[in-house]
PDB file of C-alpha atoms in Angstrom:
ATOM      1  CA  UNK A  33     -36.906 159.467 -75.810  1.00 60.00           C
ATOM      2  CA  UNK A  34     -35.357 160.768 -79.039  1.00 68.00           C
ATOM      3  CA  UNK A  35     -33.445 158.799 -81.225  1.00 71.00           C
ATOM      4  CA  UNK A  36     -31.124 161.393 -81.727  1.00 74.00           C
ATOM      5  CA  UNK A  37     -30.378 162.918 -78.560  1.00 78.00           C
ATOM      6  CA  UNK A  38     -27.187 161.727 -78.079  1.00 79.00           C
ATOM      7  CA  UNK A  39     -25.714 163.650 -81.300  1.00 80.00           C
ATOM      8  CA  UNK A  40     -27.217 166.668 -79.988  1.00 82.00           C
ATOM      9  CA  UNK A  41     -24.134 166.889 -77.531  1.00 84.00           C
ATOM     10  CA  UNK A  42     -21.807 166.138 -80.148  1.00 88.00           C
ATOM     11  CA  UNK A  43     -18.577 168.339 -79.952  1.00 91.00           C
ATOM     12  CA  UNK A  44     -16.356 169.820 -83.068  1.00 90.00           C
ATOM     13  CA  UNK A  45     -13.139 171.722 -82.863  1.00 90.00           C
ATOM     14  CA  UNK A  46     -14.933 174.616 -84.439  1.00 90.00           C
ATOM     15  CA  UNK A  47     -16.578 175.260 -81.400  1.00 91.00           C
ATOM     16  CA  UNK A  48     -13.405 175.950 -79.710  1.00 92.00           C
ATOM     17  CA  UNK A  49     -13.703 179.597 -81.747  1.00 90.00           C
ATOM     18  CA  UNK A  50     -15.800 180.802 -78.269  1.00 90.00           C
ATOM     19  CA  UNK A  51     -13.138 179.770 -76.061  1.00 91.00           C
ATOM     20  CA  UNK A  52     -11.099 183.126 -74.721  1.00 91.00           C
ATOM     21  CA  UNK A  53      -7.813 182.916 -73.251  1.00 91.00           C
ATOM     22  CA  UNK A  54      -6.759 185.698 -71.118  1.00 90.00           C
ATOM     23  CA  UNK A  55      -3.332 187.194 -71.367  1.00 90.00           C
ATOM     24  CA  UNK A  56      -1.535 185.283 -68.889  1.00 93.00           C
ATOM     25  CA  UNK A  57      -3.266 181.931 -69.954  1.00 93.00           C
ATOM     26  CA  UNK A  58      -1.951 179.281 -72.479  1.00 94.00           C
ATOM     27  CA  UNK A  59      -4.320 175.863 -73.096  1.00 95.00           C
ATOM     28  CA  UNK A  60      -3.077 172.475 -72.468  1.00 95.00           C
ATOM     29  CA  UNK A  61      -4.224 169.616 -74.051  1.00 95.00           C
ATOM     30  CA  UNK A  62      -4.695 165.889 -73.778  1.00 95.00           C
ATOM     31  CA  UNK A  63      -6.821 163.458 -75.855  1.00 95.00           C
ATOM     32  CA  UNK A  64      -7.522 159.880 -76.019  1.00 95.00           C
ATOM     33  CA  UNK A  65      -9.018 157.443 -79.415  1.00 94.00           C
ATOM     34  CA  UNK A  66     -10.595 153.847 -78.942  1.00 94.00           C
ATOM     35  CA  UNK A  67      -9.701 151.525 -80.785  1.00 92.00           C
ATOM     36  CA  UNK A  68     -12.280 149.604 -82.944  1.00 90.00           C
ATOM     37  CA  UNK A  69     -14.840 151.248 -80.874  1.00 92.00           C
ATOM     38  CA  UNK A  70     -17.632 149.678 -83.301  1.00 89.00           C
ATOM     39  CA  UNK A  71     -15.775 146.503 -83.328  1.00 88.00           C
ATOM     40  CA  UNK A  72     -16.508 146.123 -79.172  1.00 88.00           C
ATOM     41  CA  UNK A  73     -20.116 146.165 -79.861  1.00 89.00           C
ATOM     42  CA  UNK A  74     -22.129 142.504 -79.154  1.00 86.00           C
ATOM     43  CA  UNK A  75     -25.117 142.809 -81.077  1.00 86.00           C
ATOM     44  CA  UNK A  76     -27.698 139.557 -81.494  1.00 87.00           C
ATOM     45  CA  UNK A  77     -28.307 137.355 -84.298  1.00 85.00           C
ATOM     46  CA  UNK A  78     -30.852 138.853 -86.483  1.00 86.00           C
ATOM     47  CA  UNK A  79     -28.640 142.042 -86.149  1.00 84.00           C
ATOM     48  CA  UNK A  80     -26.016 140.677 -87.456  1.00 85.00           C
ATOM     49  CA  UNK A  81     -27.827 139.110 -90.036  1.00 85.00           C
ATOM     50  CA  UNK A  82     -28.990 141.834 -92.006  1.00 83.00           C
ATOM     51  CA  UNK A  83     -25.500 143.416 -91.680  1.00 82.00           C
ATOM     52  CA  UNK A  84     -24.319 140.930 -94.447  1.00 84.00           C
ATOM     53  CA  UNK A  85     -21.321 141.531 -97.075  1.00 82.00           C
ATOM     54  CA  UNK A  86     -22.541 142.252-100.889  1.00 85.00           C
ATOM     55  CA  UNK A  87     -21.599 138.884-102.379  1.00 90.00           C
ATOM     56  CA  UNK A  88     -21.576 134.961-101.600  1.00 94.00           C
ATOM     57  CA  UNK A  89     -18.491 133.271-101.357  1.00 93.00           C
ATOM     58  CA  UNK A  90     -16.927 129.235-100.683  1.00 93.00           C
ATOM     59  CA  UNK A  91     -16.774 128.484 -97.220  1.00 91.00           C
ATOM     60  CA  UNK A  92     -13.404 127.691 -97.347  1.00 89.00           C
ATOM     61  CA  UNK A  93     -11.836 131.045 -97.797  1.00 89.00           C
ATOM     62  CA  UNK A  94     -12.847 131.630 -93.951  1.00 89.00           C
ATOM     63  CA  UNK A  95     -10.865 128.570 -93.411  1.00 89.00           C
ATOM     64  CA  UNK A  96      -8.985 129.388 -89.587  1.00 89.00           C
ATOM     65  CA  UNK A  97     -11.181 132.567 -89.168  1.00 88.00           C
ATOM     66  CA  UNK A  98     -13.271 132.596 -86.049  1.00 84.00           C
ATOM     67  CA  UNK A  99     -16.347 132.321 -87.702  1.00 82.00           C
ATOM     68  CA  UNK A 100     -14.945 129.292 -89.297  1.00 87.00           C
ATOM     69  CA  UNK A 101     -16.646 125.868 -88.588  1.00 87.00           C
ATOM     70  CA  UNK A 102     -16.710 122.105 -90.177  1.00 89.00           C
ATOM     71  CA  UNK A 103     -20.007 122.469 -91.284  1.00 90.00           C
ATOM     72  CA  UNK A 104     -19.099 125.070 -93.553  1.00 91.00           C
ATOM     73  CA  UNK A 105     -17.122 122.760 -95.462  1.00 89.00           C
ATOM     74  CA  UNK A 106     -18.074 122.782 -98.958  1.00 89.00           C
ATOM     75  CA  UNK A 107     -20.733 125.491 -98.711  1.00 92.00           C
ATOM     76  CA  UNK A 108     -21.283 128.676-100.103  1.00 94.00           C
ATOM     77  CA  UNK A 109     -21.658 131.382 -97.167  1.00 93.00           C
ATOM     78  CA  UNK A 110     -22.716 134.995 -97.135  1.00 90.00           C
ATOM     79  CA  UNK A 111     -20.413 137.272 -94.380  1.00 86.00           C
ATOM     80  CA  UNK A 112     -22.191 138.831 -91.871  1.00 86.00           C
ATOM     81  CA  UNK A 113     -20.869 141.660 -89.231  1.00 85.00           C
ATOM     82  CA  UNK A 114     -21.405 140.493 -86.051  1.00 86.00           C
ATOM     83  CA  UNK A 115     -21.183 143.858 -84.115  1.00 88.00           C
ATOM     84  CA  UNK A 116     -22.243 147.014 -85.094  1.00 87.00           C
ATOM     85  CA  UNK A 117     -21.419 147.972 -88.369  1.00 82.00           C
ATOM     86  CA  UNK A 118     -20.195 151.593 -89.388  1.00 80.00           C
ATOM     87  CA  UNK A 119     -22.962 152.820 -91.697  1.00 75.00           C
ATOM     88  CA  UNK A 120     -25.770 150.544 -89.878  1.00 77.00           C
ATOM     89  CA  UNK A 121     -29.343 153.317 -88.889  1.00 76.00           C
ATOM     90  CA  UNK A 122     -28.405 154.721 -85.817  1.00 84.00           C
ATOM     91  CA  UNK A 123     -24.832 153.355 -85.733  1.00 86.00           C
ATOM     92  CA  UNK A 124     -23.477 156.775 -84.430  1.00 89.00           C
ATOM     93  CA  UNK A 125     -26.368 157.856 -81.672  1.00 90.00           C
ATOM     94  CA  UNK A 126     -25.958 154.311 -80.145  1.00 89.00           C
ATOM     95  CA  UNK A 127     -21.943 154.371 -80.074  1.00 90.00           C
ATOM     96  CA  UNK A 128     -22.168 158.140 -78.663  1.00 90.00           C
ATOM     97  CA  UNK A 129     -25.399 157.094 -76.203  1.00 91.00           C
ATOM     98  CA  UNK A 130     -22.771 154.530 -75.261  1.00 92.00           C
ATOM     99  CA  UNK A 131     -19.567 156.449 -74.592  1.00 94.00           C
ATOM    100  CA  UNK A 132     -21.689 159.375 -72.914  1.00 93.00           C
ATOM    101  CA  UNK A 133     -23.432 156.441 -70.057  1.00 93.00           C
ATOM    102  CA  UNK A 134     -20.096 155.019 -70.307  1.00 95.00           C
ATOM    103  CA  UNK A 135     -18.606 158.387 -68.585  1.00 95.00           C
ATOM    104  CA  UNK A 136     -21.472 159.328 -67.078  1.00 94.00           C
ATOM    105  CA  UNK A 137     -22.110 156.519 -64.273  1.00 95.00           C
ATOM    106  CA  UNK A 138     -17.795 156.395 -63.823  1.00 94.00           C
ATOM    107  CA  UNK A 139     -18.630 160.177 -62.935  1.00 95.00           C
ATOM    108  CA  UNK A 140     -15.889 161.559 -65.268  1.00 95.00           C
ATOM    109  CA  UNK A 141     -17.795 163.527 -67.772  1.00 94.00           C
ATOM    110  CA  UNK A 142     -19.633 167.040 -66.377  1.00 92.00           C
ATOM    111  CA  UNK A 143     -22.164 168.796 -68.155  1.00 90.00           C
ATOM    112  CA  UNK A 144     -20.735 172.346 -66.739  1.00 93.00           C
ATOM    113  CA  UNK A 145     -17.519 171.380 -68.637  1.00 95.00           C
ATOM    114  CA  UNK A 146     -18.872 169.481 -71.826  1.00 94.00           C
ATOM    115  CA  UNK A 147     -18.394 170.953 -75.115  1.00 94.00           C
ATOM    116  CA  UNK A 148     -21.743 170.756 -77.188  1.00 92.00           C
ATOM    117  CA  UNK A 149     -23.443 172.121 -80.277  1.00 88.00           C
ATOM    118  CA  UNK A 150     -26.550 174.316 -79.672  1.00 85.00           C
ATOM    119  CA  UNK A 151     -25.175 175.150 -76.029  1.00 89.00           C
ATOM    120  CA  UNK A 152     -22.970 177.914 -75.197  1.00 91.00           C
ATOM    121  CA  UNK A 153     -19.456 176.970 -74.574  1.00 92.00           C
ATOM    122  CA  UNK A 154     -18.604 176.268 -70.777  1.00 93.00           C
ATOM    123  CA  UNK A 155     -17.172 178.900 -68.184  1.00 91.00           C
ATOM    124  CA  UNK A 156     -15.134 175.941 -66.843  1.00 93.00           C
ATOM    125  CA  UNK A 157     -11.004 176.259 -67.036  1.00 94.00           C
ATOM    126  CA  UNK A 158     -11.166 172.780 -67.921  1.00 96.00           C
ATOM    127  CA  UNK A 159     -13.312 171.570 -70.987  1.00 96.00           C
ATOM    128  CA  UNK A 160     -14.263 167.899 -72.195  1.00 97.00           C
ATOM    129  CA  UNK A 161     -15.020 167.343 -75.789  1.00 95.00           C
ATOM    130  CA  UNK A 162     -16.950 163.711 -76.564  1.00 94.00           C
ATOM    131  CA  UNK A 163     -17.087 162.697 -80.256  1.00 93.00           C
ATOM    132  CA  UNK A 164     -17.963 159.263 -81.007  1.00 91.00           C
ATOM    133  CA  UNK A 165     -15.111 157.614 -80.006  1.00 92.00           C
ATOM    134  CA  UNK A 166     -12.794 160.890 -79.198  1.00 94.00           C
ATOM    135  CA  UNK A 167     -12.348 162.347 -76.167  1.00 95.00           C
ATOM    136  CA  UNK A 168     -10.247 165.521 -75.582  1.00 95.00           C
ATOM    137  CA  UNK A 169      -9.768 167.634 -72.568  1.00 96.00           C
ATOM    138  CA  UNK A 170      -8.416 170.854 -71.993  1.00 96.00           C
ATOM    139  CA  UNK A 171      -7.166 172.880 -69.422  1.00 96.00           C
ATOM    140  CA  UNK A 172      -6.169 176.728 -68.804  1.00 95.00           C
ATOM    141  CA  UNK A 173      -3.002 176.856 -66.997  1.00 94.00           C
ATOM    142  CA  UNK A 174      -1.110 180.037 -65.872  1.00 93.00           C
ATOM    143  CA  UNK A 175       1.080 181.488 -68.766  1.00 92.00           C
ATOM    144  CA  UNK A 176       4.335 179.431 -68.939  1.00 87.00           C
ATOM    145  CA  UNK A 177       3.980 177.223 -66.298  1.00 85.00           C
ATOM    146  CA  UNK A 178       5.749 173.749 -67.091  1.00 83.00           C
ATOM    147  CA  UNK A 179       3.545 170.760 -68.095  1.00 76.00           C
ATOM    148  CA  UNK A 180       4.636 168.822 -65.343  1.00 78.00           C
ATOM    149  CA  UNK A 181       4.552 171.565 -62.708  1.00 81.00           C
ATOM    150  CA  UNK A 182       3.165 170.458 -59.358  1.00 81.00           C
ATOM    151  CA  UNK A 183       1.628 174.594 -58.992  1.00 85.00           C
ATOM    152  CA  UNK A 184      -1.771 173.330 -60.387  1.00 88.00           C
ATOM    153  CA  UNK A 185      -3.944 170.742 -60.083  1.00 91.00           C
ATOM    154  CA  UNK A 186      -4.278 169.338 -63.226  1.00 92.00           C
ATOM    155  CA  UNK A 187      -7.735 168.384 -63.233  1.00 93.00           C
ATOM    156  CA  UNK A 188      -7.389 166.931 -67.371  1.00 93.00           C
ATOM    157  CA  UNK A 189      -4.668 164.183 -66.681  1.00 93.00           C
ATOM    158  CA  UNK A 190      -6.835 163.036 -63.315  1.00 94.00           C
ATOM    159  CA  UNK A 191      -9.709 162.535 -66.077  1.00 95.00           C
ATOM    160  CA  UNK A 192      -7.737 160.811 -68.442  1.00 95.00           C
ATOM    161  CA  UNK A 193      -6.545 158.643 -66.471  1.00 95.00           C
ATOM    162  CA  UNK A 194      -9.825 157.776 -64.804  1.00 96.00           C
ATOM    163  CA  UNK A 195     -11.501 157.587 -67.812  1.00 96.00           C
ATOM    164  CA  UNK A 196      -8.246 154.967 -69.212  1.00 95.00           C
ATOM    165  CA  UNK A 197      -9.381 152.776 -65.920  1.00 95.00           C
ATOM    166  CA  UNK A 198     -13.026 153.267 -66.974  1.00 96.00           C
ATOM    167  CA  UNK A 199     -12.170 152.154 -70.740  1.00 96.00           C
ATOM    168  CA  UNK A 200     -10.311 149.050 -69.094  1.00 95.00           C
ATOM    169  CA  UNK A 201     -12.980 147.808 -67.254  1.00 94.00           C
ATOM    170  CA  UNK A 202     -15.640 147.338 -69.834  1.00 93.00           C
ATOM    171  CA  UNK A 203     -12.605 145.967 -72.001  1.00 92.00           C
ATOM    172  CA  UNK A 204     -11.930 148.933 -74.341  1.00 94.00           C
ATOM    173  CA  UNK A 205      -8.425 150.472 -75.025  1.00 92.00           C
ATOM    174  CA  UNK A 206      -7.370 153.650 -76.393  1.00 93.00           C
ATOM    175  CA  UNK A 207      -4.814 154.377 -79.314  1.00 91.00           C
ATOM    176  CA  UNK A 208      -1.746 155.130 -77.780  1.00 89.00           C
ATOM    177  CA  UNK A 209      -0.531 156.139 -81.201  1.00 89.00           C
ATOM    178  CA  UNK A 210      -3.086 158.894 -81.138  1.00 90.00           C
ATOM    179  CA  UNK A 211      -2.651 159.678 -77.400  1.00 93.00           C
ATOM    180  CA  UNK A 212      -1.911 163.352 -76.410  1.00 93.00           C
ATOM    181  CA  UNK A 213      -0.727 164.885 -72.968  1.00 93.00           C
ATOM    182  CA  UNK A 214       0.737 168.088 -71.656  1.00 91.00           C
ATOM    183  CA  UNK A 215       0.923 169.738 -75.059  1.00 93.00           C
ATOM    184  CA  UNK A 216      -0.121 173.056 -76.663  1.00 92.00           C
ATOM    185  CA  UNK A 217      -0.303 172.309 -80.060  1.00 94.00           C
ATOM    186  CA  UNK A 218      -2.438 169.387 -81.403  1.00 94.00           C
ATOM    187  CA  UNK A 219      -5.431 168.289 -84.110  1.00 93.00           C
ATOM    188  CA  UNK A 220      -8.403 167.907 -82.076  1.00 91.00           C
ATOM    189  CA  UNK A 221     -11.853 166.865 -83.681  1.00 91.00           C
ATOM    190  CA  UNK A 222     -11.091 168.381 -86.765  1.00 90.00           C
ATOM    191  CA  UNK A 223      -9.532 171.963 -85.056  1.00 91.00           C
ATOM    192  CA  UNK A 224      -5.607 172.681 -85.294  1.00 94.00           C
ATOM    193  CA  UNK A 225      -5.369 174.143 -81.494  1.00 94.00           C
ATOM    194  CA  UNK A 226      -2.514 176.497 -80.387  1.00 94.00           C
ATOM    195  CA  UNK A 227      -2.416 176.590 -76.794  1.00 93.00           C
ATOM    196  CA  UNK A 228      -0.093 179.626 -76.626  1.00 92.00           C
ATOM    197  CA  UNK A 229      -0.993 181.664 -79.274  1.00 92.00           C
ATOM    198  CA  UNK A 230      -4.953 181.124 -78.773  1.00 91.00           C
ATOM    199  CA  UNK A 231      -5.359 180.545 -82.227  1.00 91.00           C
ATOM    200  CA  UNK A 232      -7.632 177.423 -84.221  1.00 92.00           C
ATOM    201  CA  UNK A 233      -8.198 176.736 -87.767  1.00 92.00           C
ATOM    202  CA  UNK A 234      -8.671 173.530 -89.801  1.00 92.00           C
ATOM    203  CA  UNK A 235      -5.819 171.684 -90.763  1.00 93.00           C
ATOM    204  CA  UNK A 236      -3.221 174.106 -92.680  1.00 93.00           C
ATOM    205  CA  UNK A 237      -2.350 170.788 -94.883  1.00 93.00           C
ATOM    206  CA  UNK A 238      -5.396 170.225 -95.648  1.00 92.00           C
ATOM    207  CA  UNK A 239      -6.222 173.767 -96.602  1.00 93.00           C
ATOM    208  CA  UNK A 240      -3.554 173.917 -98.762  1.00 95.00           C
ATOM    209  CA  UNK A 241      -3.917 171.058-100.674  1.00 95.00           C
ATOM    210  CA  UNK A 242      -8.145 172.155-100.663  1.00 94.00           C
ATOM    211  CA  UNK A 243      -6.685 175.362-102.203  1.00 94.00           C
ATOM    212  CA  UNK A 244      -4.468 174.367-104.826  1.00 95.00           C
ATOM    213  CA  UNK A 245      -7.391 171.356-105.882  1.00 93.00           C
ATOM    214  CA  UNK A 246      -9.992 174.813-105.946  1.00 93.00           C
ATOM    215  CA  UNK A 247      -7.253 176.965-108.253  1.00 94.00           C
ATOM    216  CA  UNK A 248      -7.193 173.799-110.579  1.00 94.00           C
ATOM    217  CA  UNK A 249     -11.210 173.599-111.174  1.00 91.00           C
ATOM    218  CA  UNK A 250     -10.995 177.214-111.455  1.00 91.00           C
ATOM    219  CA  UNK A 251      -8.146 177.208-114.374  1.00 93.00           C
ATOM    220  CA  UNK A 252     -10.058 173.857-115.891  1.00 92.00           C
ATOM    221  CA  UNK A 253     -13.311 175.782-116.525  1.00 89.00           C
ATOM    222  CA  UNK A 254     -15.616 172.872-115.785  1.00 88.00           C
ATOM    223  CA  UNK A 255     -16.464 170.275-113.268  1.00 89.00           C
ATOM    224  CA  UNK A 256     -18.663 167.719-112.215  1.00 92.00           C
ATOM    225  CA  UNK A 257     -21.984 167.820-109.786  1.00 91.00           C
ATOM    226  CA  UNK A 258     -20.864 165.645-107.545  1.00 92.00           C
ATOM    227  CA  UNK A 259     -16.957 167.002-107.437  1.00 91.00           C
ATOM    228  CA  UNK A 260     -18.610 170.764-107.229  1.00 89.00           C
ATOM    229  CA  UNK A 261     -20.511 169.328-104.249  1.00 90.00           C
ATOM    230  CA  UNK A 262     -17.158 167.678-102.421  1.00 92.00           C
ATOM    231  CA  UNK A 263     -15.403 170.801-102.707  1.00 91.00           C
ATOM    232  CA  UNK A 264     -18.169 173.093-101.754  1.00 89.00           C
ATOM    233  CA  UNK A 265     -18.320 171.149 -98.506  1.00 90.00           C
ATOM    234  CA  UNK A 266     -14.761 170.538 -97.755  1.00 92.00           C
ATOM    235  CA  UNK A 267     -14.308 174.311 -97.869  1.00 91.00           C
ATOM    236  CA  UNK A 268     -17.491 174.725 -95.587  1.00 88.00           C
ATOM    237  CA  UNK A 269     -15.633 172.553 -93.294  1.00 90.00           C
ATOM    238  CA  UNK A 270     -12.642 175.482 -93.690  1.00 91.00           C
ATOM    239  CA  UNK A 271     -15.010 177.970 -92.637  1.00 88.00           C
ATOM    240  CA  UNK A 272     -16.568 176.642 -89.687  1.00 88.00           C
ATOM    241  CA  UNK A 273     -13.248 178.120 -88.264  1.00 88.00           C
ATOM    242  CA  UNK A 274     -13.805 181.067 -89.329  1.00 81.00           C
ATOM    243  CA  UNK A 275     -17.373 182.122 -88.757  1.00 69.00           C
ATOM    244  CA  UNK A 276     -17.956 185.852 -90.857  1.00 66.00           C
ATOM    245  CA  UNK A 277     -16.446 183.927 -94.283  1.00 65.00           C
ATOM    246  CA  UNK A 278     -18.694 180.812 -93.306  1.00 61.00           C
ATOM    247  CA  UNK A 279     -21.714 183.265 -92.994  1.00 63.00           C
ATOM    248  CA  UNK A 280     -20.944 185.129 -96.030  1.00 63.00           C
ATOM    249  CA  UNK A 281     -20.508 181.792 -98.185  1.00 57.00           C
ATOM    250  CA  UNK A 282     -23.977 180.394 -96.869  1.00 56.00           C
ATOM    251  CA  UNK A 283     -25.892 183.397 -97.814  1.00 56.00           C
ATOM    252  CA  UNK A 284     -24.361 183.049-101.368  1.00 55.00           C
ATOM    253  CA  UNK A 285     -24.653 179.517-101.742  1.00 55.00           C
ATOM    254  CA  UNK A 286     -28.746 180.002-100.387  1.00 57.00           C
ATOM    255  CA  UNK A 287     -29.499 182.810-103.294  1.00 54.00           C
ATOM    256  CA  UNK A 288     -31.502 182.030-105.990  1.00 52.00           C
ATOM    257  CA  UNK A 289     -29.975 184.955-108.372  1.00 53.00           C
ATOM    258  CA  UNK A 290     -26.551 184.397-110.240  1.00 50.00           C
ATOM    259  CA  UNK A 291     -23.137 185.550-108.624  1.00 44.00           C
TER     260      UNK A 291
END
């Protein structure tokens, strides 16, 4: 078994750029965000253990914490996480191995609709897209119909709602500040999605404010490594969406003679 199997079937927004919609089609979407997902993790001792805070502090500063106990009184402690810590090797295949068996045995996530890297994207009208602890589905409706029209089955809210029961019972919950339903427009892993229009880019905020940070290195002559390096790969980010720039970029970034 690989280690890293389970980021194989990662999804991105970006690969939403193979999805076609046909003229009398919009896209619906719906999405749902744990909370603390790492936070729900029960990991043993020695795990938690090595997952300790830089620093060593009195004993009393935990005072009515839950990790708080009368034998600490007096003492100097070291913190320790005592799930699985952000960061941590193999923090993000075990989360995503997790969510995937999660959805898997509850029999709400398909492999002829999941969205992956490396696989070509679905010929499903509905499409599920599983990142870490993000889950968005789509569906192709008829042009115009209303969101709450009875006319189609609307095979994304069943999931969602299966999958919120699913979430429940192993005692996660979902953001209902980032919670989306019947809408066209939305931010999905990193994509900004109109259903309507058929259209996806990255963020037009963020590309603005990307731009306008660019102009300023430009007009200031001079930068540092590591700042050359952020901006390089912010704006790679930019051009997943748009895959002819993002090819054209790569091949000058990869030669070796001056541009």
């Amino acid at each position: 078994m690989s280690m890293n199997s389970s980021t194989f079937t990662l999804a991105h927004g970006s690969l939403l750029c193979e999805l076609h919609l046909g003229p009398n089609q919009d896209l619906l979407i719906g999405a749902d965000d744990l909370e603390d997902f790492y936070h729900c993790f029960r990991v043993p001792s020695k795990y938690a253990h090595r997952n300790h805070f830089h620093g060593v502090f009195p004993a009393d500063l935990f005072r009515g914490w839950n990790a708080w106990s009368p034998d600490l009184e007096g003492k100097q402690v070291v913190g320790c996480f005592n799930t699985l810590a952000m960061g941590t090797s193999y923090a993000v295949e075990i989360a995503r191995h997790t969510h995937t068996n999660l959805l898997r045995r509850a029999g709400l996530l398909s492999t002829s609709q999941q969205v992956c890297y490396r696989k070509p994207l679905p010929r499903s009208d509905v499409l599920q897209l599983l990142c870490i602890d993000d889950l968005a589905v789509l569906q192709k409706v008829p042009r115009g119909i209303p969101a709450e029209s009875h006319k189609v089955f609307r095979r994304d809210i069943d999931l969602l709602d299966k999958v919120g029961d699913a979430y429940k019972a192993v005692g996660l919950r979902t953001s209902s500040k980032k919670s989306v339903r019947n809408q066209s427009k939305a931010t999905i892993l990193g994509g900004e999605l109109d259903g309507r229009r058929g259209t996806i880019c990255a963020p037009r905020l963020r590309i603005l404010m990307l731009s306008k940070l660019t102009l300023r290195l430009v007009e200031i002559g001079w930068t540092t490594k590591l700042l050359l390096e952020t901006s390089i790969g912010s704006w790679i980010f930019v051009l997943m969406f748009r895959r002819p720039l993002l090819s054209t970029s790569l091949m000058m970034f990869s030669t070796k003679e001056p541009i």
